[in-house]
Coordinates of C-alpha atoms in Angstrom, one line a residue:
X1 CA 158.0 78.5 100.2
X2 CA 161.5 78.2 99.6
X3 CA 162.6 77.6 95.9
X4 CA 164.7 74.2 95.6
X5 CA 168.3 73.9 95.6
X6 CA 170.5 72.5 92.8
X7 CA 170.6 69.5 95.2
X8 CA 166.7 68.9 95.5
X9 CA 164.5 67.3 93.6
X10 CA 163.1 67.4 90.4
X11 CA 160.4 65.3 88.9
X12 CA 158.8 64.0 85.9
X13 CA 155.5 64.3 86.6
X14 CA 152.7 63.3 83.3
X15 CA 148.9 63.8 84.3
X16 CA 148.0 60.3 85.7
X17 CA 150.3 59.0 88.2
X18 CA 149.3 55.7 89.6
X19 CA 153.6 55.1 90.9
X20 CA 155.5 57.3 92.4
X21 CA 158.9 56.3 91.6
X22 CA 162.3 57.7 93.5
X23 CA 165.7 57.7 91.6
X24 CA 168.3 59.1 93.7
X25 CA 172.2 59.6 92.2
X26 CA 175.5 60.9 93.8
X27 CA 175.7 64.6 91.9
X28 CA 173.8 66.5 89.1
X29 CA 175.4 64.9 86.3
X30 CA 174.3 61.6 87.2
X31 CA 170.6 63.4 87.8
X32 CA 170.7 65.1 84.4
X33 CA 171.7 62.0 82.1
X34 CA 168.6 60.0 84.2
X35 CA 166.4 63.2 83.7
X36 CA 167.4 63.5 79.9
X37 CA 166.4 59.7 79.5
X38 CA 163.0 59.8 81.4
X39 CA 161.8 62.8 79.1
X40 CA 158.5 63.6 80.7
X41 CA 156.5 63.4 77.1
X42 CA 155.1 59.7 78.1
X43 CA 154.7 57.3 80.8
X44 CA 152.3 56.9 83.9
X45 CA 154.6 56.9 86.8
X46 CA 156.0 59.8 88.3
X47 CA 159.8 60.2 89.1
X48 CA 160.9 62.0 91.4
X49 CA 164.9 62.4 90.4
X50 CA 167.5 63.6 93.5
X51 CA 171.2 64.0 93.4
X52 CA 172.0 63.6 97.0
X53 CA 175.3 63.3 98.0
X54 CA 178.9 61.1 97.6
X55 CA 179.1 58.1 99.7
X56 CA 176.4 55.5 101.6
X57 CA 176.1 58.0 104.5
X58 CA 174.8 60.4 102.2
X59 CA 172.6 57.8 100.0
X60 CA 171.0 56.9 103.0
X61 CA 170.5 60.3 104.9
X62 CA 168.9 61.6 101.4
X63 CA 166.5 58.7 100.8
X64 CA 165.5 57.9 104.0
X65 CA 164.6 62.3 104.0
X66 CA 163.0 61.7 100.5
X67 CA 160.5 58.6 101.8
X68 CA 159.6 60.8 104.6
X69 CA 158.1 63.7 102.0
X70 CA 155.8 61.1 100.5
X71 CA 154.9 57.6 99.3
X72 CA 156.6 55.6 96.8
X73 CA 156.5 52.1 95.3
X74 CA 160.4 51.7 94.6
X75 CA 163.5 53.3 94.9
X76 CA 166.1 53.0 92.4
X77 CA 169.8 54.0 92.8
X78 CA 171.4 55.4 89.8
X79 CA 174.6 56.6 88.1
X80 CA 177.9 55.6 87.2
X81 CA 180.7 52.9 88.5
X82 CA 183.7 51.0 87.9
X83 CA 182.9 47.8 86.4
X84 CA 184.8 44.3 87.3
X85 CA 186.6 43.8 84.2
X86 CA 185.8 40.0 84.1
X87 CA 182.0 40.9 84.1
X88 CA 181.1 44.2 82.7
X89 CA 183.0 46.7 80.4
X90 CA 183.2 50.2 79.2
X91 CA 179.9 52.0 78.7
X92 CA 177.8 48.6 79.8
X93 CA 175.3 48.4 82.1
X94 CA 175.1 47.1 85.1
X95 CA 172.0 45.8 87.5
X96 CA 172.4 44.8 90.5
X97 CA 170.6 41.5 92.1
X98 CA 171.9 42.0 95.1
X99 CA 173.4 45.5 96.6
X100 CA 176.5 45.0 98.9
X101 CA 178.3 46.7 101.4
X102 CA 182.0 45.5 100.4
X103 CA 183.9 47.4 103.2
X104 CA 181.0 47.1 106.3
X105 CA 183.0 45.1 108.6
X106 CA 186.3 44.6 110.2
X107 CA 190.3 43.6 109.1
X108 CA 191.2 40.6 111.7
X109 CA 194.9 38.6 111.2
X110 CA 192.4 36.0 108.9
X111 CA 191.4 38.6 106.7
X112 CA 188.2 40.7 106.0
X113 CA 185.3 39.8 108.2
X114 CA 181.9 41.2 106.6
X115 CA 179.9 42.5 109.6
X116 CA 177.8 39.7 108.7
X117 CA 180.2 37.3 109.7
X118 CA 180.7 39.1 112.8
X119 CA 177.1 38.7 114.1
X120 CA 176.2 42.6 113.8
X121 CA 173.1 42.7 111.0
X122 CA 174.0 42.1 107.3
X123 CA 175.6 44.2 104.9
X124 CA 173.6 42.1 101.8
X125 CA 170.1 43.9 100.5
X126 CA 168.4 42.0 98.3
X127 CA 167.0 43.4 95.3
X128 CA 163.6 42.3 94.3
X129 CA 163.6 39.4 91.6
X130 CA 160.1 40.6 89.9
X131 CA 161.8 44.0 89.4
X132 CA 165.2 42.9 88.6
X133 CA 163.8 40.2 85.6
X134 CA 161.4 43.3 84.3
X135 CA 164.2 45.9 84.1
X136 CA 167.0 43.0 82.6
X137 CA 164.4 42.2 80.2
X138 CA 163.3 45.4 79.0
X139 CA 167.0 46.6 78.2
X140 CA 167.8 43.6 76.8
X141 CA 165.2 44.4 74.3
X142 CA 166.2 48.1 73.6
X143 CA 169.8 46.5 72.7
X144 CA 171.3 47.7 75.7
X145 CA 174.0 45.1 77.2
X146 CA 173.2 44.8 80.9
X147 CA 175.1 42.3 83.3
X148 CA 173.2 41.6 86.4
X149 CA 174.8 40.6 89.5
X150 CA 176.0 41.6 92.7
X151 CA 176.9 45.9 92.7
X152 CA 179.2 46.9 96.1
X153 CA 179.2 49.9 97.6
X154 CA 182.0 50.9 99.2
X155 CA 183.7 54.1 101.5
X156 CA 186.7 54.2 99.7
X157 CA 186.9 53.6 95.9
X158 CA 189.3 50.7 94.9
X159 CA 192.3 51.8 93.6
X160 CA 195.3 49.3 93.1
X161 CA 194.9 46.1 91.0
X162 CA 195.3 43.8 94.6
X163 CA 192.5 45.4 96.2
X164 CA 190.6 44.8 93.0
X165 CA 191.4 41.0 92.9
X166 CA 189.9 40.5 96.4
X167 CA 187.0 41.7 96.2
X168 CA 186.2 40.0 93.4
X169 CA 187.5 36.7 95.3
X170 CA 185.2 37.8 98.3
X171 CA 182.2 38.3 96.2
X172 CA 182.2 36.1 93.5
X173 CA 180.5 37.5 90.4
X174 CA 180.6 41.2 91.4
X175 CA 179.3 43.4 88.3
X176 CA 180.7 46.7 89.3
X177 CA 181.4 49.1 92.3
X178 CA 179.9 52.4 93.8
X179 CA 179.5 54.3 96.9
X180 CA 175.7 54.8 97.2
X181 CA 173.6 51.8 96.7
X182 CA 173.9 50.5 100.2
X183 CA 172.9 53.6 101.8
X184 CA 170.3 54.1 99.7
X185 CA 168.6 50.5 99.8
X186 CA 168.8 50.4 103.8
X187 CA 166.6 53.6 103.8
X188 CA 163.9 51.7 101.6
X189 CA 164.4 49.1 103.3
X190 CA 163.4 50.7 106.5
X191 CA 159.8 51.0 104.7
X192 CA 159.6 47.9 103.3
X193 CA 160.3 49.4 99.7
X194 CA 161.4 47.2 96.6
X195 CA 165.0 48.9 95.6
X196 CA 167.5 48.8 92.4
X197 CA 170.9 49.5 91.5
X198 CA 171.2 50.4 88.1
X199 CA 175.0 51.7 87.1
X200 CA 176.4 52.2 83.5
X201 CA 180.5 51.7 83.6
X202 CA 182.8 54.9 83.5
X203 CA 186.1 53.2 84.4
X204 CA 187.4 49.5 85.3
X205 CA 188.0 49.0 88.9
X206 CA 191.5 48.9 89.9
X207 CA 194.1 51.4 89.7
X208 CA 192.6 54.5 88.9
X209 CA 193.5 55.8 85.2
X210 CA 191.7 59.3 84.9
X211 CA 192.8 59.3 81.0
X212 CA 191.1 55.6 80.9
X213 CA 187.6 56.6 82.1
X214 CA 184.5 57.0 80.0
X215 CA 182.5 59.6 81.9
X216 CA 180.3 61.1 78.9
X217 CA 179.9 57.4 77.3
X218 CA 178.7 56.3 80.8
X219 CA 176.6 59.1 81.2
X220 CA 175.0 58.7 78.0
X221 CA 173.9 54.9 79.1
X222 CA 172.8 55.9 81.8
X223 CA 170.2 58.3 79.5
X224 CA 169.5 55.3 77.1
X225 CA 168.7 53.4 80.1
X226 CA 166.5 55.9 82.2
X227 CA 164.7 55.9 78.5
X228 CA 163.9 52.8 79.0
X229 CA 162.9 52.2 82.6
X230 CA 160.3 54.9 81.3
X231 CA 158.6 52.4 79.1
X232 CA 159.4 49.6 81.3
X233 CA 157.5 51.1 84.8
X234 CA 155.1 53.3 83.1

């Protein structure tokens, strides 16, 4: 047998495993911060943690190959984002209640049209309330500050303040932005799979100020909050 890639998974696996959990992020950093948090010293559920790729095509391809290996009971999407500035900040947390494909659609002389709008499917997964209300709760307890609202994915990272503005006009309430959670939640969708977002903020969404971003504070949220979905699913 082959030995796994940089790419593939790696799991935290404790004796009893009643839930098999997938986690899947964009690249390894992402992996390693959740990996660092999970620990694999406690806890009944077994993660399986993938980095598997940039972008929703990639989410999606990589999940839906990940539910085909075996059974879960959830998929969560992980890793870092740009936050809204109006609803999360810096090194924050963000969960979403709904995942949303900002950019699935088409430009028309009105305006954005969401695909939704255009009669072709939906580009809204919702995320499920039980889960959602357990994770909020549980980092609210730890002292982590977590907003919870919509999370977009998009093909092309926002990058001027305009751009910024209407989004957050489109979808009111919008927590943060990535380019992964759609893809991924369509593929667990496909098996009738409960699904997450959970994103810690690296940078504010808008134009893009490399010497602005938090990468290593984000990251290490991301640990603190891996820690505790640990506890919390367990």
């Amino acid at each position: 047998m082959n030995e796994p890639t940089q790419s593939q998974a790696q799991s935290v696996r404790p004796a009893d495993e009643p839930l098999h959990i997938l986690i899947v992020t964009a690249v390894a950093a992402e992996r390693d911060a959740v990996l660092r948090g999970l620990d694999s010293r406690t806890g009944s559920a077994v993660f399986d943690v993938r980095s598997i790729g940039v972008g929703p095509a990639a989410a999606a391809a990589g999940t839906a190959m990940a539910l085909a290996e075996r059974s879960y009971g959830l998929v969560i999407s992980a890793g870092i984002a740009g936050g809204f500035t109006a609803h999360a900040e810096l090194g924050e947390l963000a969960l979403a209640d709904r995942i949303i494909a900002a950019d699935l659609g088409a430009e028309t002389p009105d305006g954005f049209e969401s695909v939704d709008e255009l009669g072709f499917g939906t580009s809204v997964v919702e995320c499920d309330p039980a889960w959602v209300d357990r994770c909020r709760q549980a980092l609210d307890r730890a002292g982590l500050t977590v907003r919870t609202g919509p999370v977009l994915t998009v093909s092309t990272v926002t990058g001027t303040a305009d751009t910024a503005a209407l989004l957050a006009r489109r979808i009111p309430g919008a927590v943060a932005e990535a380019m992964e959670g759609y893809g991924a939640a369509v593929a667990a969708q496909a098996r009738s799979l409960p699904v997450l977002e959970l994103r810690a903020i690296s940078n504010r969404i808008g134009p893009r100020d490399r010497l602005a971003w938090r990468i290593k504070e984000a990251l290490d949220a991301l640990a603190d909050a891996s820690a505790v979905l640990r506890e919390v699913i367990a």
